[in-house]
PDB file of C-alpha atoms and ligand atoms in Angstrom:
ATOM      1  CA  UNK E   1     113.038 124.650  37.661  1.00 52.00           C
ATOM      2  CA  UNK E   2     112.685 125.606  41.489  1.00 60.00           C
ATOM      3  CA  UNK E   3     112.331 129.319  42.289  1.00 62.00           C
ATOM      4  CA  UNK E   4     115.781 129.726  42.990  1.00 61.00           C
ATOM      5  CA  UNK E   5     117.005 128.519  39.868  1.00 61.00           C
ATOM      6  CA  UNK E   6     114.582 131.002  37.983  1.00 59.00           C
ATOM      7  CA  UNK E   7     116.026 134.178  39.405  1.00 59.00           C
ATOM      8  CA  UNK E   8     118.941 132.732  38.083  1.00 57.00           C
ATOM      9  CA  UNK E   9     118.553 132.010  34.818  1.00 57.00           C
ATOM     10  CA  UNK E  10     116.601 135.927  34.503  1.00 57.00           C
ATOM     11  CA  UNK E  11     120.121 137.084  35.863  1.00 53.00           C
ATOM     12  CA  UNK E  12     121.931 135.416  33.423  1.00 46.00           C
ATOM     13  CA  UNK E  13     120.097 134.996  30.342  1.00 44.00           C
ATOM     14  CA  UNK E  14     120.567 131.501  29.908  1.00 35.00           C
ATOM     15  CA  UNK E  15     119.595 128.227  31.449  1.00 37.00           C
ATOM     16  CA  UNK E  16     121.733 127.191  34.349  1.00 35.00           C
ATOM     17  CA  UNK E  17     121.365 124.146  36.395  1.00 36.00           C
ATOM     18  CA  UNK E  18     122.327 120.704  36.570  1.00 37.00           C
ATOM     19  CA  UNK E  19     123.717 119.189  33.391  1.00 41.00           C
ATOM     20  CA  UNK E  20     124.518 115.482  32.505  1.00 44.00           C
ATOM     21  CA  UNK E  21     126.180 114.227  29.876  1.00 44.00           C
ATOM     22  CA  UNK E  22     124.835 112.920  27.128  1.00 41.00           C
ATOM     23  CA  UNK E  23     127.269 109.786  27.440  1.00 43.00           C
ATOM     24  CA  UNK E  24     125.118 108.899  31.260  1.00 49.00           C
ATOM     25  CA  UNK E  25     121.796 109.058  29.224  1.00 48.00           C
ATOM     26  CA  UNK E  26     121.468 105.667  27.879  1.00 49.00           C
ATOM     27  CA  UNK E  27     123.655 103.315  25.904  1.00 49.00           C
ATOM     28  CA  UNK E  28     121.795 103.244  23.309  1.00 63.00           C
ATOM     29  CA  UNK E  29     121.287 106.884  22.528  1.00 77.00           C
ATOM     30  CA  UNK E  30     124.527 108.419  20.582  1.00 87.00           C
ATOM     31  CA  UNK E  31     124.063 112.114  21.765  1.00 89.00           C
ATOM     32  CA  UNK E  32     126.843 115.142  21.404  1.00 90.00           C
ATOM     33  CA  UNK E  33     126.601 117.707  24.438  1.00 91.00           C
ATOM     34  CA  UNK E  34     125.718 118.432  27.325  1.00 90.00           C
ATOM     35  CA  UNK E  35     122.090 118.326  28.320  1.00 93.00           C
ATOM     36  CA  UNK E  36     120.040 119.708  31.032  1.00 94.00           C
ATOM     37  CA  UNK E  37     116.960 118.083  32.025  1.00 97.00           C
ATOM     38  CA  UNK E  38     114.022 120.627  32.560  1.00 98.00           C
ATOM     39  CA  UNK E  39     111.634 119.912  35.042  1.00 98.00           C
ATOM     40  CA  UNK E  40     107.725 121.213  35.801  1.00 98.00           C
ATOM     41  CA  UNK E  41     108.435 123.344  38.926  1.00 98.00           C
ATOM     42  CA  UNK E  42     106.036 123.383  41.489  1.00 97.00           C
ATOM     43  CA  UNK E  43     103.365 125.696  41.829  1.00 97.00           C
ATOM     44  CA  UNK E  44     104.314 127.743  45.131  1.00 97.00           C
ATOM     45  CA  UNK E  45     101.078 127.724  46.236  1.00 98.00           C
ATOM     46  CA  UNK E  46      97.772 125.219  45.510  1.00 98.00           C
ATOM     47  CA  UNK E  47      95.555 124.704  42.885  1.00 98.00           C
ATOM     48  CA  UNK E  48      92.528 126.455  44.667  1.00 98.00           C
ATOM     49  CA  UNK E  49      94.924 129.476  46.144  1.00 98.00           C
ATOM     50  CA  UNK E  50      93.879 131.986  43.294  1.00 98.00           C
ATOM     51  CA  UNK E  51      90.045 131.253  44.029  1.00 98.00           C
ATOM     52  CA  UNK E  52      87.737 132.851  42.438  1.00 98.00           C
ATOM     53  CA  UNK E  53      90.078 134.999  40.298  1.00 98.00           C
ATOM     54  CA  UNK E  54      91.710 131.948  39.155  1.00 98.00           C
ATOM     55  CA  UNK E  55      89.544 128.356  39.425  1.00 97.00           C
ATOM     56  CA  UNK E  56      91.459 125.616  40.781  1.00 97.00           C
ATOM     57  CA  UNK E  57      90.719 123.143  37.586  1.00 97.00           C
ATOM     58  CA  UNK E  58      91.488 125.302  35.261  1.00 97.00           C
ATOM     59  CA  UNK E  59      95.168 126.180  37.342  1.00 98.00           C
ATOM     60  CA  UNK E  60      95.416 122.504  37.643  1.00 98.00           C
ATOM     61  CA  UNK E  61      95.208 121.663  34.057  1.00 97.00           C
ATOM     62  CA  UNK E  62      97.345 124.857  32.801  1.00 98.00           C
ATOM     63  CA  UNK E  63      99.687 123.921  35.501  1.00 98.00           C
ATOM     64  CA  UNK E  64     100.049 119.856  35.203  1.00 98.00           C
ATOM     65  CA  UNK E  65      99.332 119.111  31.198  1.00 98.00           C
ATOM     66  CA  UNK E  66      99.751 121.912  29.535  1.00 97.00           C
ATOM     67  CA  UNK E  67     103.210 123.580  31.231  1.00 98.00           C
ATOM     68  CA  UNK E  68     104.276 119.855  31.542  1.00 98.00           C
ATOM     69  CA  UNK E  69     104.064 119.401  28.043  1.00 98.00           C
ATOM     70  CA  UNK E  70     106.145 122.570  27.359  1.00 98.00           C
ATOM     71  CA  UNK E  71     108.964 121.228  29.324  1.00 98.00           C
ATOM     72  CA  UNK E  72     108.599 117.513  28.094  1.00 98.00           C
ATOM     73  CA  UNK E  73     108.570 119.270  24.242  1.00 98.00           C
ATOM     74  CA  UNK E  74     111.489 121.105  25.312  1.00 98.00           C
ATOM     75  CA  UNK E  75     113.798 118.039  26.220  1.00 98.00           C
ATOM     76  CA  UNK E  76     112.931 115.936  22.961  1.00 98.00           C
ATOM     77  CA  UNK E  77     113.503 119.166  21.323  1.00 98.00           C
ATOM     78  CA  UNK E  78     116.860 119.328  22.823  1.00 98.00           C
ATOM     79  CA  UNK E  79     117.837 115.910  22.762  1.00 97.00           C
ATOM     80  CA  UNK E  80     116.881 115.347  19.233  1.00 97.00           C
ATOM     81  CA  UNK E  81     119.187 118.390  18.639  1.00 97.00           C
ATOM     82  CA  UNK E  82     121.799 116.605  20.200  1.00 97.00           C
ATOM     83  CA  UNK E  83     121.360 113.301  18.618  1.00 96.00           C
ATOM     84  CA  UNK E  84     121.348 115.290  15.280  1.00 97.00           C
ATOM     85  CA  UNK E  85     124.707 116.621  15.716  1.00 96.00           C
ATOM     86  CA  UNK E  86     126.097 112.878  16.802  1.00 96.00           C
ATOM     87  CA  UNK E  87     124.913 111.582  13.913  1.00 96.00           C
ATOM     88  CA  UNK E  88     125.768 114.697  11.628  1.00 97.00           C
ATOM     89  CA  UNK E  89     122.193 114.109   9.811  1.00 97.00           C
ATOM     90  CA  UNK E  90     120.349 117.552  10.017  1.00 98.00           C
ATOM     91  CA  UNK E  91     117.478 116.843   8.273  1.00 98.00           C
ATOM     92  CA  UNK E  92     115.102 117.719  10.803  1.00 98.00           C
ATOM     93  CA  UNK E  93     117.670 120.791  12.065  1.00 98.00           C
ATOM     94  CA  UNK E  94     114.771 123.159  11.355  1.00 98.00           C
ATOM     95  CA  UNK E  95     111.773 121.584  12.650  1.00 98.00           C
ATOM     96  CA  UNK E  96     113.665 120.972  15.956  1.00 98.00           C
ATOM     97  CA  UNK E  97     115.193 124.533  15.989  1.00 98.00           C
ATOM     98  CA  UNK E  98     111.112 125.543  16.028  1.00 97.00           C
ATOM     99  CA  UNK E  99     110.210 123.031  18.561  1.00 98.00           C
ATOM    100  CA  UNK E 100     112.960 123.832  21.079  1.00 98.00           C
ATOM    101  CA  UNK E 101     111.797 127.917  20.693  1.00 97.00           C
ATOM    102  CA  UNK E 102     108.629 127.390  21.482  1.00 97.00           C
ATOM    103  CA  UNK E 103     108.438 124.858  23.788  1.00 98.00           C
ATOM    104  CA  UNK E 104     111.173 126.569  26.048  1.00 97.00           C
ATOM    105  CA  UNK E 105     109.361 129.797  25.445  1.00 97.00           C
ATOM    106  CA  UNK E 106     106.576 127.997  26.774  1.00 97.00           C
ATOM    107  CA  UNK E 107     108.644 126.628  29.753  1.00 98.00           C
ATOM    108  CA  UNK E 108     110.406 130.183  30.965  1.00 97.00           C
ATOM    109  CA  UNK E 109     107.375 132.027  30.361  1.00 98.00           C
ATOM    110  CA  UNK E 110     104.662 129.682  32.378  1.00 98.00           C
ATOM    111  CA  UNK E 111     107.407 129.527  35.442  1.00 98.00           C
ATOM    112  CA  UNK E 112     107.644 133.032  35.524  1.00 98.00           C
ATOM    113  CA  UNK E 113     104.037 133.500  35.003  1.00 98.00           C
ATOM    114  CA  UNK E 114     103.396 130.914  38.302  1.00 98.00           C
ATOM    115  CA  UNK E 115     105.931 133.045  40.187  1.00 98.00           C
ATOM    116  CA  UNK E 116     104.556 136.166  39.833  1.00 98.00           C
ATOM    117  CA  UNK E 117     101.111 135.188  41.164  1.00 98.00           C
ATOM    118  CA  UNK E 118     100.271 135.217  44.650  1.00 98.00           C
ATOM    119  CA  UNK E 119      96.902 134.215  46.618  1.00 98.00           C
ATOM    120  CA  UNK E 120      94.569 137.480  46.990  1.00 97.00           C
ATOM    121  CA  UNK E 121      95.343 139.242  49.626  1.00 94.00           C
ATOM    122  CA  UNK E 122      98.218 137.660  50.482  1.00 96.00           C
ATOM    123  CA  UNK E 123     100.925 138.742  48.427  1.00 97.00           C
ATOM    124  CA  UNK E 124      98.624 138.946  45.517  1.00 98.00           C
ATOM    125  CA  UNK E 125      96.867 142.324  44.542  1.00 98.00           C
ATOM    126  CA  UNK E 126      97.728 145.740  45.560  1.00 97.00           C
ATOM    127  CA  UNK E 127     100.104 147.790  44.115  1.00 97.00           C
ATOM    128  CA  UNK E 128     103.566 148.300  43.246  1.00 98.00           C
ATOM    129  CA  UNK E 129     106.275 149.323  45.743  1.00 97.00           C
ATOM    130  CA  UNK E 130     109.533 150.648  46.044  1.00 97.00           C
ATOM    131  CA  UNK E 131     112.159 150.718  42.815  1.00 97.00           C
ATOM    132  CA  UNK E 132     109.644 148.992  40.603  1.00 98.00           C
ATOM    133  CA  UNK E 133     107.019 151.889  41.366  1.00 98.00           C
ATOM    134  CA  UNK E 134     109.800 154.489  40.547  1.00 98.00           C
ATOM    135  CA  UNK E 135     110.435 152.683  37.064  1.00 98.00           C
ATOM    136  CA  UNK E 136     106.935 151.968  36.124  1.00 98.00           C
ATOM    137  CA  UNK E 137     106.112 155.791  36.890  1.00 98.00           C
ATOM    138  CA  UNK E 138     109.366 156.817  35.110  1.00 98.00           C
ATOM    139  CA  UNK E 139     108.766 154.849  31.836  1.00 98.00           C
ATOM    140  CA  UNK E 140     104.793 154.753  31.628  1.00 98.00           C
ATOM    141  CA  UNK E 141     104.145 158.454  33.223  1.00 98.00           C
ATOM    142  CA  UNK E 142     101.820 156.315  36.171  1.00 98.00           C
ATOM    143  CA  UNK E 143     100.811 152.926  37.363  1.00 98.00           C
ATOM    144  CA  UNK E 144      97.353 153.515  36.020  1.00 98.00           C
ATOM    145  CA  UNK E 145      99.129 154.439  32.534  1.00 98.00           C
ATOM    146  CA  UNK E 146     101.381 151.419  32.863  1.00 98.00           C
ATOM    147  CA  UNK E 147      97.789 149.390  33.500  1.00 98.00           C
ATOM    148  CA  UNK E 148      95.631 150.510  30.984  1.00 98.00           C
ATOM    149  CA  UNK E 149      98.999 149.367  28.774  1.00 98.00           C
ATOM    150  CA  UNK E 150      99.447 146.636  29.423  1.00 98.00           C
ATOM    151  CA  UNK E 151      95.592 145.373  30.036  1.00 98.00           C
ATOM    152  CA  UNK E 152      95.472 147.049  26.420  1.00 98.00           C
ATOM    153  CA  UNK E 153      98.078 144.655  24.826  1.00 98.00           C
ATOM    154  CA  UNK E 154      96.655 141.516  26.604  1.00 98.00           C
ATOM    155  CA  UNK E 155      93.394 142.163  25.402  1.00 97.00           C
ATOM    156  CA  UNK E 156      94.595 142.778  21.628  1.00 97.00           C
ATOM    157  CA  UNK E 157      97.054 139.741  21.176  1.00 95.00           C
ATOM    158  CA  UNK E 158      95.894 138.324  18.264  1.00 90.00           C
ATOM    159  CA  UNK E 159      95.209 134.457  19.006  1.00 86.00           C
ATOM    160  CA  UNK E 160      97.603 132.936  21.421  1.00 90.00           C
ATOM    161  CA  UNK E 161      99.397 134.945  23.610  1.00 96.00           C
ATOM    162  CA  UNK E 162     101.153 136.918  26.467  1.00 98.00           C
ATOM    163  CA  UNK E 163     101.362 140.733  27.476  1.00 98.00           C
ATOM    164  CA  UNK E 164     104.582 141.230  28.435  1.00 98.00           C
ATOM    165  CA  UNK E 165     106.828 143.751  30.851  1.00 98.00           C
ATOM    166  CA  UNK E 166     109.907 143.120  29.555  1.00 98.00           C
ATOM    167  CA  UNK E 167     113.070 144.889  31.405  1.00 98.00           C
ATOM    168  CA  UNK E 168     115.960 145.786  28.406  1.00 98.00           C
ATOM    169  CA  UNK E 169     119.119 145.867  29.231  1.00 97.00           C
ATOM    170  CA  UNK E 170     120.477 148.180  26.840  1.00 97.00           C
ATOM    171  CA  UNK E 171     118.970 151.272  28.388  1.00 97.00           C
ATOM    172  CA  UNK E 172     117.171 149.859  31.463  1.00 97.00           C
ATOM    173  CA  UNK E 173     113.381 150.794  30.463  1.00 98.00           C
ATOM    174  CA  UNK E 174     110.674 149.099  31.449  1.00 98.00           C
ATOM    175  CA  UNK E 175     108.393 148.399  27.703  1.00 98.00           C
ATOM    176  CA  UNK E 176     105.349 146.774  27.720  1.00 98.00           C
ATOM    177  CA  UNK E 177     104.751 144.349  24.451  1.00 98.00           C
ATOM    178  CA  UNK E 178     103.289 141.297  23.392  1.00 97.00           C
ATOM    179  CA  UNK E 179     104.254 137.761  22.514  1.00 97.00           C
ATOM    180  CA  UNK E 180     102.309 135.630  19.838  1.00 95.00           C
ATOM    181  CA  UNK E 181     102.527 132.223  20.653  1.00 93.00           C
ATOM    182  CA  UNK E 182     104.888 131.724  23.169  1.00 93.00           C
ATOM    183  CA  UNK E 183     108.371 133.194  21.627  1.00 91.00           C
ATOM    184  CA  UNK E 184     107.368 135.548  19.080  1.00 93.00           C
ATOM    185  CA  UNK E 185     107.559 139.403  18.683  1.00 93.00           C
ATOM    186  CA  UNK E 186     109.948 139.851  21.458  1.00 88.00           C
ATOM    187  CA  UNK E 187     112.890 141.278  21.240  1.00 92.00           C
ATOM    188  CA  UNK E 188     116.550 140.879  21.930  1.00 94.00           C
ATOM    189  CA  UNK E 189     118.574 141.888  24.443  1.00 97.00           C
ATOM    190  CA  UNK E 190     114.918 142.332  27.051  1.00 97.00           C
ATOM    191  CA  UNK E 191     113.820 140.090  29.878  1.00 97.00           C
ATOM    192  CA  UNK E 192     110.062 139.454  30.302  1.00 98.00           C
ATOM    193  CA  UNK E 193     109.844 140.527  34.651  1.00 98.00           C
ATOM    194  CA  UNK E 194     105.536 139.997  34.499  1.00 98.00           C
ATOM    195  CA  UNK E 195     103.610 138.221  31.864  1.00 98.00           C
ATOM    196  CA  UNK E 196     100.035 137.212  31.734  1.00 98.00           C
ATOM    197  CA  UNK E 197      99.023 134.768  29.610  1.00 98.00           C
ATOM    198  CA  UNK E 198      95.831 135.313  27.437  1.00 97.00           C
ATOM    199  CA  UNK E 199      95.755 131.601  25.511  1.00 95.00           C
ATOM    200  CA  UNK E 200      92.158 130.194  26.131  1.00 91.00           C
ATOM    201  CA  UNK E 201      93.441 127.592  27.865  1.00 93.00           C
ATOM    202  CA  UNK E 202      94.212 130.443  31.036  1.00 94.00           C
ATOM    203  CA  UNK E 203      90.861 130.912  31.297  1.00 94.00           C
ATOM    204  CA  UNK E 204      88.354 129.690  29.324  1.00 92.00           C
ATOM    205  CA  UNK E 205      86.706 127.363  31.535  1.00 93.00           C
ATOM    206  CA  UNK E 206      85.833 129.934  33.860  1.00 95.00           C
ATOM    207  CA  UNK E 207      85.376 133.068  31.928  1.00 94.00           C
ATOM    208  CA  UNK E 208      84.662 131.567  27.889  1.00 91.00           C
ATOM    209  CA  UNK E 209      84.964 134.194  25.869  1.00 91.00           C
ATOM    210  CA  UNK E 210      85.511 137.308  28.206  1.00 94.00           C
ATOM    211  CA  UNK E 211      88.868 137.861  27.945  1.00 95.00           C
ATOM    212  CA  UNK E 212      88.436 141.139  29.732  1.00 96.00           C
ATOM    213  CA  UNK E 213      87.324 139.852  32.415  1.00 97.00           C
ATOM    214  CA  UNK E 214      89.932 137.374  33.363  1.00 97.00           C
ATOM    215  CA  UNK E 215      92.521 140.155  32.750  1.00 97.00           C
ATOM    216  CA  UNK E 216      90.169 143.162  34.681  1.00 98.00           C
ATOM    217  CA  UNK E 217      90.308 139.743  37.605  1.00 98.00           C
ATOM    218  CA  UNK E 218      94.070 139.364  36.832  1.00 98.00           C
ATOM    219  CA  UNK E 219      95.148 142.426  38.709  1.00 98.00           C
ATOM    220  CA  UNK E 220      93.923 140.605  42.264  1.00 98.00           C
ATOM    221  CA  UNK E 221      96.566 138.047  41.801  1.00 98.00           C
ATOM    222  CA  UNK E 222      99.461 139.733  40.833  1.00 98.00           C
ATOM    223  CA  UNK E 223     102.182 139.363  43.371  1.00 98.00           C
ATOM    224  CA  UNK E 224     104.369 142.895  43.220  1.00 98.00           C
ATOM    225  CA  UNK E 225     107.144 141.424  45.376  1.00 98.00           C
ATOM    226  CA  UNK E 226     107.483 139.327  43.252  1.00 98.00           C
ATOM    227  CA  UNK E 227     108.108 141.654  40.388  1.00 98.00           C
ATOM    228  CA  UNK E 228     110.449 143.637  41.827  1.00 98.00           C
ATOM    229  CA  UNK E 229     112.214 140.751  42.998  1.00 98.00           C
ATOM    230  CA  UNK E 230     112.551 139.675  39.157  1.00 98.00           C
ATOM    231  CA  UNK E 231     113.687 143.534  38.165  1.00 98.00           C
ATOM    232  CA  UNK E 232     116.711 143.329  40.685  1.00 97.00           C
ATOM    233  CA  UNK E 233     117.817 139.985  39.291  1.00 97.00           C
ATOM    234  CA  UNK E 234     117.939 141.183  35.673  1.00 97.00           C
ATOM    235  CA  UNK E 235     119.560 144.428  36.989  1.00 96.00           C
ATOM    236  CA  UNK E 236     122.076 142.720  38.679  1.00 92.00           C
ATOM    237  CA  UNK E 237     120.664 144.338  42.457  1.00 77.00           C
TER     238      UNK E 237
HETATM  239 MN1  LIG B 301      99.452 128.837  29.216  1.00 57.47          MN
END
């Protein structure tokens, strides 16, 4: 999924992109739909560019196994989906149902979690600007509020997780929550706009145990542009 593509698919709450048939596939695989075929997106900057907030092995192996497997577990997910409803046997309807939520939660939430992370200093860090500052202030009482939130969340997930600032449409607040796993305790009708991710794997190899840490180091790389950039495209601005 380029960069592009992601705004996108925030805007419209859906997965957009290229599509094939299921018919140019293969001969040999009876499929019913239209498919699209995720890909890993790049990262938009190198391995080493969130040094020493973020170590370059452990961005490399978040970024190339574990995100790939996300969006590989998300296409068999789909296509087995597909192949289910060609052959009518559902069997399997809701094991693959399970698989295709969490390995696409995994996929949307790692690309946006790529995207709104910037090298120190240079687009990473700082503060908010502009119409996300306004927001923030408006629905927290302060950025420091909003922080102390949100670092709060992160630090409590319970096992795997995200902290999430989620923009809902209903009523345009900003809400700060979590997200077990990759796809669970969110609601409807809200669109993550920043997530950090607090599985081990995000930072374990440079910070073990001390969650804290990595999240109190966090703050460096967070690209605000960013942000804001992914609050106009849910509102539509
Ligand atoms: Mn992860």
């Amino acid at each position: 999924m380029e960069r592009r593509e992601f705004l996108g698919l925030l805007s419209l709450l859906g997965t957009v992109g290229a599509t094939r048939w299921a018919a140019q596939q293969g001969q040999h695989e009876a499929l019913s739909g239209a498919l699209t075929e995720h890909k890993l997106p790049p990262l938009p900057y190198p391995y080493d560019a969130l040094e020493p907030y973020i170590d370059a092995k452990t961005m490399e192996l978040h970024h190339s196994k574990h995100h790939q497997a996300y969006v590989d577990g998300l296409n068999r997910a789909e296509r087995e989906l597909a192949r289910a409803r060609a052959t009518g046997d559902f069997t399997y309807v809701e094991y693959w149902s399970k698989k295709a939520a969490f390995n696409a939660g995994g996929h949307f939430l790692h690309t946006l979690f790529w995207n709104i992370m910037a090298p120190p200093g240079k687009g990473g860090g700082g503060e908010p600007t502009g119409l996300l500052r306004q927001l923030i202030e408006r629905d927290f009482g302060s950025v420091d509020a909003f922080r102390r939130h949100f670092a709060a969340a992160a630090l409590a997930v319970e096992g795997s997780g995200w902290a999430l600032l989620h923009y809902r449409l209903a009523d345009g607040r900003l809400l700060v929550l979590q997200a077990e796993n990759q796809h669970k305790l969110a609601p409807w009708g809200t669109v993550p706009i920043l997530g950090l991710d607090v599985w081990e794997h995000a930072y374990y190899l440079k910070y073990q145990n001390r969650r804290k840490d990595y999240i109190d180091a966090w703050w460096n790389v967070v690209n605000w542009a960013q942000v804001q950039e992914n609050l106009q495209a849910v509102m539509g601005k």
